[in-house]
């Protein structure tokens, strides 16, 4: 959860060096481009070198063992917690029975070195029957979307349809908003890479 107001003072410690500079650079780039990093969920790979640093809207860059401390979440003003990293990898949490027997840093390395459990499960549900190691239809894909789309709207009342359409338009299509933000991410990252390239020249 968010603790207090997030603003420009929410930064890694200066002693963190690269991480501190990366967060400041991302805040600046996002603000200049019309985004608000203090309210929007941008995830930043802050431990990367400055010319390779990347950030994404509402999606986390790859979790790796070299990022054991966790990526930065701009609208939280902090790094991802170990619990959040475990959930991203679909690993059971300590509350669900996972036993932590290593240090916090080593746990971060293990999470980053793991493969996403739900992705592996989806693959194995298809691979095992195809390889003849399980009966066809005997394994259930727990992560498959239901046949009926959750976004479909059915109403016999034209007035109701018009009202719901107005509400969607006013609120903004979540998919459209996310796509615009991701396009902005690509543009900002390209501009940052070009700036770093010119700085080295």
GROMACS .gro file of C-alpha atoms in nm:
model
  201
    1UNK     CA    1   0.000   0.000   0.000
    2UNK     CA    2   0.098   0.363  -0.051
    3UNK     CA    3   0.243   0.527   0.260
    4UNK     CA    4   0.176   0.901   0.257
    5UNK     CA    5   0.200   1.132  -0.043
    6UNK     CA    6   0.438   1.039  -0.323
    7UNK     CA    7   0.636   1.328  -0.470
    8UNK     CA    8   0.979   1.422  -0.607
    9UNK     CA    9   1.142   1.358  -0.269
   10UNK     CA   10   1.055   0.987  -0.285
   11UNK     CA   11   1.388   0.860  -0.415
   12UNK     CA   12   1.636   0.583  -0.343
   13UNK     CA   13   1.917   0.696  -0.110
   14UNK     CA   14   2.191   0.902  -0.278
   15UNK     CA   15   2.437   0.634  -0.177
   16UNK     CA   16   2.258   0.402  -0.422
   17UNK     CA   17   2.423   0.602  -0.703
   18UNK     CA   18   2.289   0.458  -1.028
   19UNK     CA   19   1.947   0.378  -0.882
   20UNK     CA   20   1.913   0.733  -0.747
   21UNK     CA   21   2.008   0.891  -1.082
   22UNK     CA   22   1.782   0.658  -1.280
   23UNK     CA   23   1.472   0.740  -1.074
   24UNK     CA   24   1.539   1.114  -1.097
   25UNK     CA   25   1.583   1.085  -1.476
   26UNK     CA   26   1.258   0.889  -1.517
   27UNK     CA   27   1.061   1.135  -1.302
   28UNK     CA   28   1.191   1.420  -1.517
   29UNK     CA   29   1.119   1.248  -1.849
   30UNK     CA   30   0.766   1.152  -1.749
   31UNK     CA   31   0.680   1.498  -1.617
   32UNK     CA   32   0.812   1.667  -1.932
   33UNK     CA   33   0.603   1.431  -2.148
   34UNK     CA   34   0.284   1.518  -1.959
   35UNK     CA   35   0.266   1.211  -1.734
   36UNK     CA   36   0.246   1.209  -1.356
   37UNK     CA   37   0.484   0.946  -1.215
   38UNK     CA   38   0.355   1.013  -0.863
   39UNK     CA   39   0.004   0.888  -0.946
   40UNK     CA   40   0.065   0.661  -1.249
   41UNK     CA   41   0.215   0.311  -1.205
   42UNK     CA   42   0.547   0.321  -1.393
   43UNK     CA   43   0.787   0.038  -1.309
   44UNK     CA   44   1.157   0.125  -1.343
   45UNK     CA   45   1.458  -0.106  -1.375
   46UNK     CA   46   1.665   0.128  -1.160
   47UNK     CA   47   1.967  -0.098  -1.104
   48UNK     CA   48   2.052  -0.107  -1.475
   49UNK     CA   49   2.326   0.112  -1.621
   50UNK     CA   50   2.189   0.453  -1.716
   51UNK     CA   51   2.211   0.394  -2.091
   52UNK     CA   52   2.028   0.059  -2.064
   53UNK     CA   53   1.775   0.160  -1.800
   54UNK     CA   54   1.412   0.097  -1.897
   55UNK     CA   55   1.072   0.167  -1.750
   56UNK     CA   56   0.722   0.048  -1.836
   57UNK     CA   57   0.366   0.156  -1.766
   58UNK     CA   58   0.168  -0.086  -1.548
   59UNK     CA   59   0.399  -0.372  -1.652
   60UNK     CA   60   0.717  -0.478  -1.480
   61UNK     CA   61   1.046  -0.526  -1.665
   62UNK     CA   62   1.186  -0.878  -1.637
   63UNK     CA   63   1.267  -0.995  -1.285
   64UNK     CA   64   1.619  -1.137  -1.271
   65UNK     CA   65   1.856  -1.251  -0.996
   66UNK     CA   66   2.068  -0.939  -1.054
   67UNK     CA   67   1.764  -0.728  -0.962
   68UNK     CA   68   1.719  -0.892  -0.623
   69UNK     CA   69   1.633  -0.563  -0.454
   70UNK     CA   70   1.331  -0.511  -0.680
   71UNK     CA   71   1.231  -0.258  -0.944
   72UNK     CA   72   1.104   0.091  -0.854
   73UNK     CA   73   0.729   0.167  -0.852
   74UNK     CA   74   0.685   0.539  -0.919
   75UNK     CA   75   0.337   0.585  -0.770
   76UNK     CA   76   0.449   0.408  -0.452
   77UNK     CA   77   0.783   0.585  -0.422
   78UNK     CA   78   0.960   0.259  -0.338
   79UNK     CA   79   1.089  -0.070  -0.472
   80UNK     CA   80   0.874  -0.376  -0.526
   81UNK     CA   81   0.840  -0.573  -0.205
   82UNK     CA   82   0.939  -0.940  -0.191
   83UNK     CA   83   0.571  -1.029  -0.156
   84UNK     CA   84   0.489  -0.837  -0.476
   85UNK     CA   85   0.777  -1.004  -0.660
   86UNK     CA   86   0.654  -1.346  -0.550
   87UNK     CA   87   0.304  -1.268  -0.675
   88UNK     CA   88   0.443  -1.151  -1.010
   89UNK     CA   89   0.611  -1.492  -1.044
   90UNK     CA   90   0.296  -1.670  -0.916
   91UNK     CA   91   0.498  -1.815  -0.628
   92UNK     CA   92   0.308  -1.900  -0.312
   93UNK     CA   93   0.361  -1.643  -0.039
   94UNK     CA   94   0.466  -1.721   0.320
   95UNK     CA   95   0.100  -1.674   0.421
   96UNK     CA   96   0.014  -1.949   0.170
   97UNK     CA   97   0.276  -2.191   0.300
   98UNK     CA   98   0.603  -2.085   0.132
   99UNK     CA   99   0.892  -2.123   0.378
  100UNK     CA  100   1.163  -1.858   0.364
  101UNK     CA  101   1.493  -2.000   0.492
  102UNK     CA  102   1.734  -1.751   0.333
  103UNK     CA  103   1.813  -1.382   0.370
  104UNK     CA  104   1.590  -1.117   0.211
  105UNK     CA  105   1.854  -1.049  -0.055
  106UNK     CA  106   1.895  -1.419  -0.138
  107UNK     CA  107   1.516  -1.453  -0.160
  108UNK     CA  108   1.516  -1.173  -0.418
  109UNK     CA  109   1.780  -1.359  -0.620
  110UNK     CA  110   1.578  -1.681  -0.605
  111UNK     CA  111   1.260  -1.504  -0.719
  112UNK     CA  112   1.448  -1.342  -1.010
  113UNK     CA  113   1.610  -1.673  -1.105
  114UNK     CA  114   1.274  -1.853  -1.113
  115UNK     CA  115   1.034  -1.898  -1.401
  116UNK     CA  116   0.677  -1.777  -1.363
  117UNK     CA  117   0.481  -2.066  -1.215
  118UNK     CA  118   0.159  -1.991  -1.403
  119UNK     CA  119   0.344  -1.975  -1.736
  120UNK     CA  120   0.507  -2.313  -1.673
  121UNK     CA  121   0.171  -2.459  -1.575
  122UNK     CA  122   0.006  -2.334  -1.895
  123UNK     CA  123   0.286  -2.484  -2.104
  124UNK     CA  124   0.283  -2.821  -1.927
  125UNK     CA  125  -0.096  -2.853  -1.960
  126UNK     CA  126  -0.038  -2.862  -2.338
  127UNK     CA  127   0.301  -3.032  -2.357
  128UNK     CA  128   0.228  -3.337  -2.140
  129UNK     CA  129  -0.077  -3.459  -2.340
  130UNK     CA  130   0.103  -3.384  -2.669
  131UNK     CA  131   0.398  -3.597  -2.553
  132UNK     CA  132   0.166  -3.879  -2.446
  133UNK     CA  133   0.255  -3.830  -2.078
  134UNK     CA  134  -0.100  -3.738  -1.977
  135UNK     CA  135  -0.445  -3.819  -2.112
  136UNK     CA  136  -0.595  -3.557  -2.343
  137UNK     CA  137  -0.836  -3.340  -2.148
  138UNK     CA  138  -0.718  -3.471  -1.811
  139UNK     CA  139  -0.532  -3.151  -1.724
  140UNK     CA  140  -0.709  -2.824  -1.665
  141UNK     CA  141  -0.570  -2.484  -1.763
  142UNK     CA  142  -0.660  -2.280  -1.455
  143UNK     CA  143  -0.540  -1.960  -1.621
  144UNK     CA  144  -0.749  -1.981  -1.940
  145UNK     CA  145  -0.999  -1.702  -1.996
  146UNK     CA  146  -1.367  -1.803  -1.990
  147UNK     CA  147  -1.536  -1.847  -2.327
  148UNK     CA  148  -1.760  -1.543  -2.274
  149UNK     CA  149  -1.566  -1.219  -2.268
  150UNK     CA  150  -1.582  -1.022  -1.944
  151UNK     CA  151  -1.598  -0.702  -2.150
  152UNK     CA  152  -1.912  -0.792  -2.346
  153UNK     CA  153  -2.222  -0.583  -2.272
  154UNK     CA  154  -2.570  -0.715  -2.338
  155UNK     CA  155  -2.882  -0.511  -2.277
  156UNK     CA  156  -3.220  -0.506  -2.444
  157UNK     CA  157  -3.261  -0.139  -2.358
  158UNK     CA  158  -3.112   0.107  -2.614
  159UNK     CA  159  -3.110   0.374  -2.342
  160UNK     CA  160  -2.909   0.148  -2.112
  161UNK     CA  161  -2.659   0.072  -2.391
  162UNK     CA  162  -2.622   0.442  -2.467
  163UNK     CA  163  -2.565   0.522  -2.098
  164UNK     CA  164  -2.305   0.247  -2.051
  165UNK     CA  165  -2.129   0.360  -2.368
  166UNK     CA  166  -2.117   0.717  -2.238
  167UNK     CA  167  -1.969   0.598  -1.910
  168UNK     CA  168  -1.698   0.401  -2.091
  169UNK     CA  169  -1.616   0.703  -2.307
  170UNK     CA  170  -1.599   0.935  -2.007
  171UNK     CA  171  -1.381   0.699  -1.807
  172UNK     CA  172  -1.161   0.612  -2.105
  173UNK     CA  173  -1.107   0.266  -2.249
  174UNK     CA  174  -0.850   0.100  -2.016
  175UNK     CA  175  -0.691  -0.083  -2.309
  176UNK     CA  176  -0.657   0.240  -2.508
  177UNK     CA  177  -0.510   0.430  -2.211
  178UNK     CA  178  -0.260   0.151  -2.146
  179UNK     CA  179  -0.157   0.134  -2.513
  180UNK     CA  180  -0.101   0.510  -2.525
  181UNK     CA  181   0.113   0.488  -2.214
  182UNK     CA  182   0.317   0.202  -2.361
  183UNK     CA  183   0.370   0.399  -2.681
  184UNK     CA  184   0.488   0.688  -2.467
  185UNK     CA  185   0.724   0.449  -2.286
  186UNK     CA  186   0.887   0.347  -2.613
  187UNK     CA  187   0.928   0.710  -2.722
  188UNK     CA  188   1.075   0.815  -2.388
  189UNK     CA  189   1.313   0.520  -2.376
  190UNK     CA  190   1.431   0.596  -2.730
  191UNK     CA  191   1.487   0.961  -2.639
  192UNK     CA  192   1.679   0.859  -2.326
  193UNK     CA  193   1.897   0.615  -2.522
  194UNK     CA  194   1.974   0.884  -2.781
  195UNK     CA  195   2.065   1.131  -2.505
  196UNK     CA  196   2.303   0.881  -2.343
  197UNK     CA  197   2.456   0.802  -2.683
  198UNK     CA  198   2.523   1.171  -2.748
  199UNK     CA  199   2.670   1.210  -2.400
  200UNK     CA  200   2.922   0.934  -2.473
  201UNK     CA  201   3.018   1.081  -2.813
   0.00000   0.00000   0.00000
